[in-house]
């Protein structure tokens, strides 16, 4: 085909380039001109256009009537209900009683507009987004250690030149398959892939070495690697001396993580740990990459810092052909965390508690800095406090399905049901939208313009290939209409994303994530522009940290990280460790992918993966039903017996709601600084439908 409109996949942070040809059916083709995926797509990308004309699509607003039913309404009725609800809530309970919840799938323009809607129109501090559940630990760790957070501070193509690659808690072979072409290229040149993961995932199966660490022991493995690196003289001493600070305390700290101790705590065999350290330490070019495995824990920041310590000790960060990065998850997980939908942030990574940042943004917004609210609660904290004194009583949700994606999901669902006003903008009636008082139908990726920032920090263009259905509106138009109903007509320059982007450029000028030199025309001409890009003549910044780190001293910082056990450990009542993750054929809360026929055929059921020894002990076989029970609740899954999972671990994917919702089980214990919930580890037991099944975990 290779005609049509060049745009990008609506799903993950790789933002694969694709071409859409609108007709009776919208056809999809991978775009070979986009350098990141070079034409390759995974099955999610190939089938993304099916949702444009799906029979479940929301095609007009819905409003809950006196009988409690969601019924068809006009936009006028829906907007009036929202405006009345906001006014009444703020009059009775104060400005912060109205909250906004955004998403890492929103374009940069929408993320920016949502932050501005909160601070400049509603004047509420209550705003956060689902990226808090995804990227906040990596963001906090990178900012602390390196002075700046950008998922990959280098172009993805650099990975293909690696001699060694350590991938921690990320199953890219299933979550972003086109990325594997770079890993395969590195392997073909003799490079070695080392994977740390409690499961033998498709990615781990492709590795030279798989370290099957127990969930919650990531920092132990990192410290063990560093112990061997120090012990065996593999530290890049010149780099450590010239470009970093704080190594001596880390050197002393990791002395206590000898390989036998690491094996005892994590289950990683001594010989494998030593081999991994030497593969990394002996490589001329190497990368350390972290994913949600180590990050989605109550120790997520510490775990990530521990792996950054490894990368710094080896002199990788800022060296061409080497580096540290985090593998961002959601489509705009990068841009979504930069432009002000986070509770503590203004556009461009400016901090909301920084007077200079407030003054700059207030000037762009034409308001008094004093009128800008301060920091609000993080995503889970805002949701958990709904309906309590001082908590949110009216919530507007854009592009997020919090009933499925929040930890301790049943408790969050109960709080949502008790709200005075819940408004959800989405394409489908998600589990969260089904609870709403007002549901707004929004445009899909192929029906809108805007920008997304992929996992490399490359700003790309989402381009409209067809008109949305007649009564469907873009989120920008929705936010603008809400503001207008509240009497604020000057909130956004127009509904046109290009105008909003031009304002975003002004708001981010001089900030860490500076977009001021990026324009739509440049993105079109150059195939994407890397931030920071402080002027239209600046080439953009594909590689960060080459000369110095943006810390006060210009050096990267080491942090000694002692092992701290997960918030919940197995005991007699809950003897197994539960961990959660993604499948190839589903995406996030499944609102979209569960509706795509080809994907539903590949992954029709929420499965629980159990080791054969566990299944034998419990007389369970593949295809049986079993309940997983934790201190939060219970969910039921179809058994899949596989040796790919450790004997002490239960794995469930988190793409389903209701009785099969993995997050009814997960622990909302939060990282003390990133406020990331502990999705990746909690204590659990298995129960047959008849009675609790007593059993004990074992070694992998
Ligand atoms: Fe879409 Fe990600 Fe698949 Fe690429 S890897 S096609 S961006 S879901």
XYZ file of C-alpha atoms and ligand atoms in Angstrom:
708
model
C 0.000 0.000 0.000
C 2.446 2.671 1.284
C 0.118 5.555 0.628
C -2.258 7.042 3.130
C -1.445 8.998 6.253
C 1.792 8.516 8.179
C 1.108 8.356 11.906
C 1.969 6.204 14.919
C 0.522 3.222 16.735
C -1.874 4.175 19.555
C -0.449 1.736 22.078
C 3.030 1.506 23.568
C 5.973 3.878 23.991
C 7.854 2.541 20.987
C 5.331 4.584 18.942
C 5.918 2.495 15.839
C 5.365 4.398 12.622
C 2.429 3.169 10.589
C 0.440 4.296 7.586
C -3.342 4.393 7.550
C -5.409 4.275 4.412
C -8.986 5.321 5.047
C -11.711 3.596 3.037
C -14.657 1.317 3.759
C -12.162 -0.365 6.092
C -9.100 1.462 7.417
C -5.991 -0.411 6.287
C -2.778 -0.441 8.335
C 0.785 -0.869 7.169
C 4.081 -0.524 9.049
C 5.981 2.598 7.979
C 9.507 1.687 6.852
C 10.435 5.373 6.818
C 10.163 5.653 10.605
C 13.585 4.812 11.939
C 12.468 3.259 15.246
C 10.431 0.300 13.954
C 11.577 0.345 10.312
C 8.194 -0.943 9.169
C 7.809 -3.669 11.797
C 4.651 -3.767 13.902
C 3.370 -6.167 16.515
C -0.112 -7.644 16.277
C -1.529 -4.854 18.420
C -0.378 -2.280 15.873
C -1.596 -4.297 12.894
C -5.089 -4.521 14.357
C -5.368 -1.054 15.944
C -7.667 0.340 13.239
C -10.369 -2.270 13.998
C -11.452 -0.179 16.964
C -12.332 2.841 14.842
C -15.597 1.285 13.699
C -16.115 -1.192 16.541
C -19.731 -1.895 17.471
C -19.047 -1.018 21.149
C -17.718 2.428 20.292
C -19.243 5.295 22.265
C -20.925 7.520 19.692
C -22.737 10.070 21.824
C -22.615 11.358 25.422
C -24.335 9.381 28.191
C -25.782 10.786 31.392
C -27.058 8.818 34.387
C -30.775 9.414 34.888
C -32.971 9.352 38.018
C -33.366 5.571 37.769
C -29.596 5.142 37.797
C -29.380 4.229 34.100
C -26.850 5.682 31.666
C -28.932 7.171 28.865
C -28.174 9.038 25.673
C -27.775 12.793 26.097
C -26.815 15.810 24.019
C -23.460 17.495 24.490
C -25.298 20.456 25.918
C -26.961 18.302 28.588
C -23.735 16.464 29.409
C -21.649 19.634 29.718
C -24.310 21.345 31.825
C -24.384 18.391 34.217
C -20.580 18.547 34.522
C -20.461 22.305 35.067
C -23.259 22.178 37.659
C -21.520 19.340 39.492
C -18.167 21.110 39.544
C -19.701 24.376 40.758
C -21.717 22.689 43.493
C -18.789 20.558 44.679
C -16.337 23.447 44.832
C -18.891 25.708 46.556
C -19.568 23.100 49.262
C -16.184 21.448 49.704
C -13.566 23.805 48.272
C -11.561 23.879 45.060
C -9.493 20.745 45.766
C -12.670 18.646 46.016
C -12.707 18.469 42.210
C -10.033 16.185 40.822
C -8.650 15.357 37.393
C -7.133 12.017 36.426
C -5.117 11.840 33.213
C -3.190 9.267 31.265
C 0.121 8.378 29.692
C -1.795 7.743 26.490
C -2.847 11.385 26.058
C -0.956 13.467 23.496
C 1.425 16.122 24.801
C -1.155 18.765 23.965
C -3.858 17.029 26.004
C -1.545 16.377 28.957
C -0.607 20.050 28.932
C -4.234 21.148 28.582
C -5.316 18.891 31.465
C -2.685 20.378 33.783
C -3.768 23.853 32.798
C -7.452 22.988 33.247
C -6.671 21.953 36.829
C -4.402 24.844 37.800
C -5.730 27.773 35.759
C -9.457 27.007 35.413
C -10.541 24.772 38.306
C -7.667 26.052 40.494
C -7.449 22.648 42.133
C -4.304 20.870 43.297
C -6.082 17.513 42.793
C -4.589 16.182 39.590
C -2.499 13.133 38.786
C -2.458 10.422 36.150
C -1.960 6.739 35.521
C 1.699 7.249 34.598
C 2.208 7.494 38.359
C 1.566 3.747 38.266
C 4.038 3.297 35.440
C 6.987 5.656 35.211
C 7.284 7.518 38.514
C 9.984 5.382 40.127
C 12.270 5.457 37.091
C 11.663 9.189 36.739
C 12.559 9.904 40.361
C 15.644 7.677 40.281
C 16.996 9.132 37.021
C 16.445 12.672 38.228
C 18.291 11.951 41.467
C 21.219 10.090 39.984
C 21.608 11.728 36.574
C 19.869 15.086 37.062
C 17.276 14.420 34.344
C 14.733 11.762 33.425
C 14.412 10.748 29.808
C 13.543 7.053 29.267
C 16.362 6.297 26.866
C 18.890 9.130 26.867
C 20.142 7.793 23.523
C 18.572 6.722 20.190
C 17.220 3.193 20.265
C 19.466 2.219 17.358
C 22.469 2.403 19.727
C 21.245 -0.826 21.342
C 22.147 -2.709 18.166
C 25.832 -1.931 18.731
C 25.957 -3.348 22.268
C 28.423 -6.028 23.329
C 26.336 -6.677 26.444
C 22.849 -5.689 27.491
C 21.299 -6.118 30.932
C 17.497 -5.987 30.841
C 15.831 -5.944 34.246
C 12.132 -6.737 34.642
C 11.040 -5.936 31.099
C 9.592 -8.451 28.655
C 10.122 -6.499 25.440
C 9.798 -9.575 23.217
C 6.086 -9.549 24.104
C 5.376 -5.956 25.082
C 7.213 -4.229 22.205
C 8.402 -6.892 19.757
C 9.849 -4.511 17.115
C 12.453 -3.451 19.688
C 13.881 -6.975 19.530
C 15.410 -6.207 16.108
C 18.058 -4.138 17.908
C 18.738 -6.831 20.459
C 18.939 -9.436 17.698
C 21.344 -7.187 15.820
C 23.555 -6.896 18.893
C 23.420 -10.665 19.379
C 24.326 -11.273 15.741
C 27.459 -9.182 16.299
C 28.355 -11.346 19.298
C 26.630 -9.276 21.981
C 25.180 -10.966 25.066
C 21.714 -10.358 26.485
C 21.267 -10.874 30.224
C 17.707 -10.782 31.590
C 16.631 -10.445 35.223
C 13.036 -11.651 35.641
C 11.212 -14.054 37.963
C 9.678 -15.674 34.859
C 11.333 -17.265 31.896
C 9.606 -14.859 29.530
C 10.011 -14.799 25.764
C 12.718 -12.181 26.327
C 14.483 -14.293 28.949
C 14.369 -17.244 26.548
C 16.233 -15.147 23.982
C 18.966 -14.277 26.492
C 22.446 -15.737 26.919
C 21.785 -15.681 30.639
C 18.558 -15.517 32.644
C 18.715 -14.517 36.307
C 15.379 -15.679 37.772
C 15.431 -13.486 40.868
C 12.562 -13.671 43.316
C 10.216 -10.648 43.053
C 11.298 -7.941 45.466
C 15.016 -8.793 45.449
C 16.129 -6.574 42.563
C 18.409 -4.340 44.637
C 20.107 -7.439 46.041
C 20.919 -8.608 42.505
C 22.207 -5.140 41.534
C 24.351 -4.961 44.655
C 25.638 -8.464 43.985
C 26.616 -7.526 40.424
C 28.404 -4.464 41.736
C 30.119 -6.535 44.420
C 31.641 -8.755 41.731
C 32.451 -5.744 39.516
C 34.386 -4.150 42.398
C 35.963 -7.403 43.596
C 37.220 -8.351 40.154
C 38.573 -4.945 39.174
C 35.941 -4.169 36.518
C 35.129 -0.638 37.754
C 35.870 2.165 35.263
C 37.900 4.097 37.838
C 38.702 7.047 35.552
C 35.019 7.592 34.746
C 34.035 7.246 38.392
C 36.715 9.786 39.357
C 35.979 12.306 36.607
C 32.218 12.110 36.136
C 30.569 10.904 39.333
C 30.344 11.463 43.069
C 29.519 9.254 46.021
C 31.056 5.989 44.839
C 33.018 5.237 48.002
C 29.896 4.748 50.105
C 28.501 2.426 47.424
C 31.777 0.502 47.249
C 31.594 -0.023 51.017
C 27.923 -0.942 50.881
C 28.174 -3.598 48.169
C 31.022 -5.309 50.013
C 28.244 -6.874 52.098
C 26.541 -8.443 49.044
C 28.827 -11.376 48.315
C 27.416 -13.792 45.727
C 26.468 -16.570 48.164
C 24.401 -14.109 50.191
C 22.778 -12.785 47.018
C 21.905 -16.343 46.005
C 20.346 -17.014 49.401
C 18.077 -13.944 49.199
C 17.266 -13.769 45.480
C 17.690 -17.329 44.243
C 20.193 -16.228 41.571
C 23.006 -18.807 41.443
C 26.458 -17.503 42.344
C 28.004 -18.589 39.046
C 25.293 -16.845 37.012
C 25.704 -13.614 38.974
C 29.447 -13.668 38.412
C 29.051 -14.452 34.725
C 26.588 -11.580 34.293
C 28.950 -9.141 36.020
C 31.792 -10.214 33.739
C 29.684 -10.045 30.578
C 28.832 -6.447 31.461
C 32.200 -5.496 32.898
C 34.131 -6.997 30.008
C 32.058 -5.327 27.290
C 33.347 -2.361 25.341
C 29.784 -1.100 24.821
C 27.039 -2.071 27.239
C 23.583 -0.999 28.361
C 21.608 -1.393 31.565
C 17.842 -1.082 31.043
C 15.137 -1.303 33.690
C 11.402 -1.929 33.268
C 8.367 -2.127 35.490
C 9.664 -5.231 37.321
C 12.044 -3.419 39.670
C 10.234 -0.081 39.403
C 6.664 -1.010 40.433
C 7.548 -1.704 44.024
C 7.486 0.163 47.311
C 11.300 0.177 46.865
C 11.010 1.108 43.176
C 13.221 4.187 43.316
C 15.880 2.389 45.363
C 15.829 -0.626 43.029
C 16.294 1.604 39.997
C 19.072 3.572 41.669
C 20.857 0.307 42.444
C 20.958 -0.573 38.723
C 22.017 2.978 37.820
C 24.898 2.451 40.284
C 25.950 -0.571 38.205
C 25.827 1.457 34.986
C 27.820 4.318 36.533
C 30.477 2.031 38.022
C 31.044 0.597 34.547
C 31.280 4.093 33.062
C 28.359 3.531 30.707
C 26.184 6.609 31.111
C 26.878 9.383 28.607
C 29.374 7.247 26.684
C 28.419 6.823 23.051
C 27.247 3.288 22.333
C 26.562 2.584 26.025
C 24.144 3.800 28.654
C 21.378 3.385 31.187
C 17.716 3.731 30.281
C 14.255 2.754 31.400
C 11.902 1.071 28.949
C 8.878 3.373 29.082
C 5.516 1.599 28.830
C 2.539 3.695 27.732
C 2.238 5.342 24.315
C 3.032 8.815 25.626
C 4.514 7.623 28.901
C 7.412 10.018 28.247
C 5.606 13.197 27.178
C 2.784 12.406 29.584
C 5.174 12.709 32.501
C 6.641 16.024 31.362
C 3.834 18.494 30.797
C 1.952 19.061 33.983
C -0.619 16.338 34.641
C 1.480 15.117 37.583
C 0.467 16.349 41.018
C 3.831 18.024 41.663
C 4.684 19.367 38.242
C 4.253 22.174 35.726
C 4.998 21.862 31.970
C 8.525 20.978 30.866
C 9.378 19.068 34.071
C 9.165 22.288 36.070
C 8.400 21.715 39.735
C 5.199 23.227 41.036
C 6.896 24.187 44.313
C 9.661 26.156 42.562
C 8.889 29.919 42.666
C 10.776 30.625 39.419
C 8.903 27.820 37.633
C 5.568 29.088 38.913
C 6.404 32.624 37.796
C 7.340 31.467 34.283
C 4.256 29.328 33.726
C 1.925 31.891 35.303
C 3.326 34.508 32.901
C 2.573 32.258 29.893
C -0.907 31.577 31.279
C -1.548 35.271 32.041
C -2.251 34.742 35.725
C -0.841 35.619 39.127
C 1.660 32.944 40.296
C 0.046 33.165 43.725
C -3.165 31.859 42.189
C -1.521 28.596 41.059
C -2.322 25.741 43.439
C 0.506 23.835 45.121
C 1.343 20.126 44.855
C -1.528 17.660 45.164
C -1.819 14.020 46.146
C -0.348 11.244 44.021
C -2.684 9.064 41.908
C -3.402 6.310 44.396
C -3.522 8.706 47.345
C -6.001 10.942 45.544
C -8.224 7.983 44.653
C -7.976 6.358 48.086
C -8.993 9.632 49.763
C -12.078 10.155 47.567
C -15.079 11.001 49.686
C -13.049 11.479 52.901
C -12.771 14.918 54.560
C -10.474 17.003 52.363
C -10.666 14.412 49.579
C -12.008 14.606 46.055
C -15.809 14.419 45.608
C -16.009 15.025 41.873
C -13.563 13.380 39.470
C -12.980 13.870 35.741
C -11.077 10.986 34.114
C -9.466 11.232 30.683
C -8.241 8.060 28.970
C -7.749 5.940 32.074
C -9.521 2.899 33.483
C -8.696 3.264 37.172
C -11.064 0.505 38.328
C -8.842 -2.032 36.554
C -5.433 -0.348 36.826
C -5.328 0.835 40.449
C -3.979 -1.341 43.250
C -6.557 -2.638 45.733
C -9.039 -2.049 42.926
C -12.175 -3.120 44.825
C -11.621 -0.408 47.426
C -11.089 2.177 44.680
C -14.266 1.017 42.929
C -16.273 1.489 46.149
C -14.922 5.033 46.483
C -15.732 5.863 42.863
C -19.307 4.644 43.344
C -19.733 7.064 46.250
C -18.581 10.188 44.371
C -20.969 13.100 43.864
C -19.814 13.338 40.248
C -17.746 11.002 38.091
C -17.063 12.020 34.493
C -15.172 9.720 32.107
C -13.977 10.534 28.608
C -13.148 7.381 26.646
C -13.744 5.494 23.383
C -15.567 2.593 25.022
C -17.643 2.008 28.125
C -14.691 0.863 30.239
C -15.222 -0.580 33.713
C -14.637 2.945 35.078
C -16.917 4.639 32.545
C -19.685 2.200 33.489
C -19.703 3.776 36.985
C -19.791 7.367 35.751
C -22.528 9.975 35.986
C -21.438 11.407 32.643
C -19.628 9.550 29.846
C -18.083 11.536 26.988
C -17.166 9.890 23.656
C -13.686 10.932 22.559
C -11.752 10.702 19.302
C -9.314 7.866 18.618
C -5.711 8.100 17.437
C -6.506 8.051 13.722
C -9.040 10.843 14.108
C -6.814 13.449 15.719
C -3.620 15.461 15.379
C -1.066 16.007 18.075
C 2.374 15.018 19.278
C 3.636 12.054 21.254
C 7.090 11.639 22.796
C 8.383 8.100 22.497
C 10.616 6.158 24.869
C 13.732 7.801 23.399
C 12.485 11.358 23.993
C 11.786 11.744 20.264
C 8.775 13.994 19.676
C 6.670 12.603 16.816
C 3.455 13.603 15.054
C 0.156 11.840 15.395
C -1.753 12.709 12.227
C -5.455 12.613 11.505
C -6.369 10.130 8.790
C -10.162 10.391 9.024
C -12.920 12.391 10.678
C -14.317 11.159 13.993
C -17.992 10.111 14.086
C -20.339 13.131 14.152
C -20.950 13.319 17.905
C -17.461 12.310 18.981
C -15.115 15.095 20.114
C -11.403 15.407 20.803
C -10.364 15.661 24.455
C -9.000 19.144 23.749
C -12.428 20.260 22.556
C -14.026 18.596 25.594
C -11.708 20.316 28.071
C -12.237 23.635 26.339
C -16.005 23.186 26.410
C -15.928 22.365 30.160
C -13.872 25.511 30.820
C -16.266 27.603 28.723
C -19.268 26.267 30.694
C -17.494 27.445 33.814
C -17.144 30.885 32.262
C -13.451 30.664 31.263
C -13.168 31.217 27.517
C -9.487 32.186 27.359
C -8.202 28.841 28.669
C -6.811 27.403 25.401
C -6.062 29.335 22.215
C -8.309 26.978 20.187
C -9.285 23.311 19.768
C -6.413 22.975 17.274
C -3.547 20.921 18.751
C -1.019 22.964 16.764
C -2.055 26.124 18.637
C -1.923 24.310 21.962
C 1.541 22.941 21.100
C 2.770 26.450 20.349
C 1.656 27.504 23.822
C 3.313 24.398 25.325
C 6.545 25.455 23.601
C 6.424 28.811 25.413
C 5.565 27.171 28.728
C 8.525 24.750 28.487
C 11.102 27.315 27.261
C 14.146 27.143 29.517
C 12.813 24.084 31.381
C 14.577 20.687 31.646
C 12.224 19.245 28.996
C 12.509 22.218 26.677
C 10.286 21.912 23.582
C 10.536 25.557 22.533
C 12.517 24.811 19.356
C 10.244 21.986 18.200
C 7.525 22.743 15.659
C 5.081 20.559 13.755
C 6.869 21.487 10.533
C 10.235 20.422 11.921
C 8.853 17.101 13.097
C 7.409 16.551 9.609
C 10.698 17.421 7.940
C 13.029 15.586 10.316
C 10.909 12.543 11.207
C 10.897 13.543 14.899
C 12.931 15.841 17.150
C 14.615 14.898 20.447
C 14.159 17.205 23.431
C 15.700 19.307 24.903
C 15.518 21.569 21.903
C 15.772 25.189 23.052
C 15.562 26.959 19.679
C 14.370 26.377 16.148
C 17.999 26.297 14.983
C 19.017 23.777 17.686
C 19.366 20.239 16.286
C 17.656 18.565 19.263
C 19.480 16.236 21.663
C 19.517 12.547 20.697
C 22.225 11.753 23.278
C 22.252 13.211 26.766
C 25.055 13.436 29.340
C 27.961 13.364 26.863
C 29.835 16.208 28.559
C 28.221 16.685 31.944
C 25.187 15.741 34.002
C 22.561 18.398 34.790
C 23.230 18.141 38.529
C 24.608 21.007 40.637
C 28.147 19.572 40.414
C 27.823 18.369 36.818
C 28.508 14.815 38.054
C 26.273 11.787 38.253
C 25.465 10.652 41.774
C 25.832 7.197 43.295
C 23.377 6.097 45.984
C 24.112 3.219 48.371
C 21.035 0.988 48.372
C 20.565 -1.521 51.205
C 18.122 -4.358 50.593
C 14.705 -3.680 52.103
C 12.178 -6.515 51.960
C 8.864 -5.999 50.141
C 6.005 -4.507 52.150
C 4.388 -7.939 52.342
C 6.270 -11.234 52.546
C 4.891 -14.782 52.320
C 3.683 -16.348 55.557
C 1.628 -19.376 56.606
C -1.629 -17.801 55.480
C -0.345 -16.366 52.184
C 2.614 -18.574 51.268
C 3.244 -17.536 47.659
C 4.541 -14.373 45.981
C 2.146 -12.789 43.484
C 3.521 -10.761 40.612
C 1.697 -9.145 37.669
C 2.514 -8.154 34.104
C 1.498 -7.899 30.471
C 0.792 -10.282 27.581
C 1.707 -9.887 23.911
C -1.884 -9.649 22.687
C -3.296 -7.313 25.333
C -2.507 -3.783 26.427
C -2.881 -2.138 29.840
C -6.445 -2.363 31.242
C -7.636 -4.077 28.043
C -10.396 -1.545 27.273
C -9.223 -1.491 23.668
C -7.384 -4.772 23.049
C -10.011 -7.052 24.640
C -12.354 -5.785 21.887
C -10.065 -6.681 18.976
C -11.052 -10.103 17.648
C -7.585 -11.263 16.621
C -6.155 -10.266 20.013
C -9.032 -11.818 21.948
C -8.407 -15.075 20.056
C -4.747 -15.042 21.072
C -5.344 -14.063 24.690
C -9.008 -14.767 25.444
C -8.710 -15.396 29.167
C -6.999 -14.052 32.240
C -4.619 -16.871 33.092
C -2.631 -17.577 36.209
C 0.771 -19.093 35.563
C 1.809 -21.798 38.028
C 4.932 -23.941 38.171
C 4.277 -27.677 37.529
C 5.389 -28.572 41.056
C 2.828 -26.186 42.533
C 0.099 -27.424 40.198
C 0.884 -31.053 41.115
C 0.743 -30.268 44.804
C -2.665 -28.669 44.374
C -3.982 -31.181 41.813
C -4.457 -28.391 39.282
C -4.083 -28.711 35.520
C -4.002 -26.254 32.656
C -7.564 -25.076 32.004
C -8.779 -25.438 35.608
C -10.145 -22.422 37.442
C -8.472 -21.233 40.617
C -8.862 -18.221 42.867
C -5.904 -16.138 43.935
C -6.455 -14.559 47.340
C -4.539 -11.758 49.054
C -5.239 -9.476 52.001
C -7.090 -7.146 49.579
C -9.415 -9.616 47.933
C -9.828 -12.443 45.509
C -9.841 -12.925 41.741
C -10.388 -16.037 39.655
C -8.224 -17.169 36.751
C -7.733 -20.037 34.340
C -4.698 -22.126 35.254
C -1.744 -22.328 32.892
C 0.907 -24.750 34.115
C 4.374 -23.724 32.960
C 7.949 -24.231 34.118
C 8.585 -20.622 33.054
C 7.568 -19.330 36.461
C 9.403 -19.921 39.754
C 7.964 -22.390 42.224
C 7.346 -19.680 44.798
C 5.689 -17.254 42.360
C 2.194 -16.807 40.934
C 1.977 -14.676 37.785
C -1.215 -13.017 36.569
C -1.699 -10.460 33.760
C -3.542 -7.244 34.623
C -5.612 -6.704 31.461
C -8.998 -7.829 32.798
C -11.614 -6.337 35.114
C -14.315 -7.710 37.396
C -13.734 -11.164 38.867
C -10.537 -11.510 36.850
C -8.984 -8.224 37.904
C -5.395 -8.769 39.071
C -5.415 -5.418 40.819
C -8.105 -6.543 43.240
C -5.152 -8.421 44.720
C -2.215 -6.007 44.530
C -0.752 -4.090 47.439
C -1.137 -0.281 47.523
C 2.016 0.123 49.642
C 3.741 3.173 48.111
C 7.334 4.050 47.377
C 8.180 6.825 49.865
C 9.272 9.306 47.195
C 7.794 8.309 43.806
C 4.471 7.204 45.393
C 4.510 4.179 43.060
C 2.322 1.323 44.348
C 3.793 -2.137 44.878
C 2.164 -3.852 41.888
C 4.925 -6.373 41.429
C 5.020 -8.228 44.735
C 2.638 -9.256 47.472
C 1.789 -12.361 49.473
C -0.954 -14.604 48.076
C -2.528 -18.022 48.298
C -4.454 -20.202 45.867
C -7.932 -21.499 46.622
C -9.952 -24.040 44.748
C -13.654 -23.257 44.396
C -14.324 -25.649 47.274
C -11.792 -24.833 50.004
C -8.500 -23.026 50.621
C -5.549 -24.917 49.171
C -2.724 -25.153 51.694
C 0.711 -25.344 50.177
C 4.213 -24.035 50.540
C 6.415 -22.220 48.103
C 9.807 -23.593 47.141
C 12.980 -22.718 45.329
C 12.800 -21.995 41.587
Fe 2.247 -0.563 18.681
Fe 4.033 -0.949 20.588
Fe 3.273 -2.963 18.990
Fe 4.769 -0.956 18.047
S 5.372 -2.448 19.618
S 3.018 -1.884 17.047
S 3.961 0.784 19.222
S 2.007 -1.864 20.481
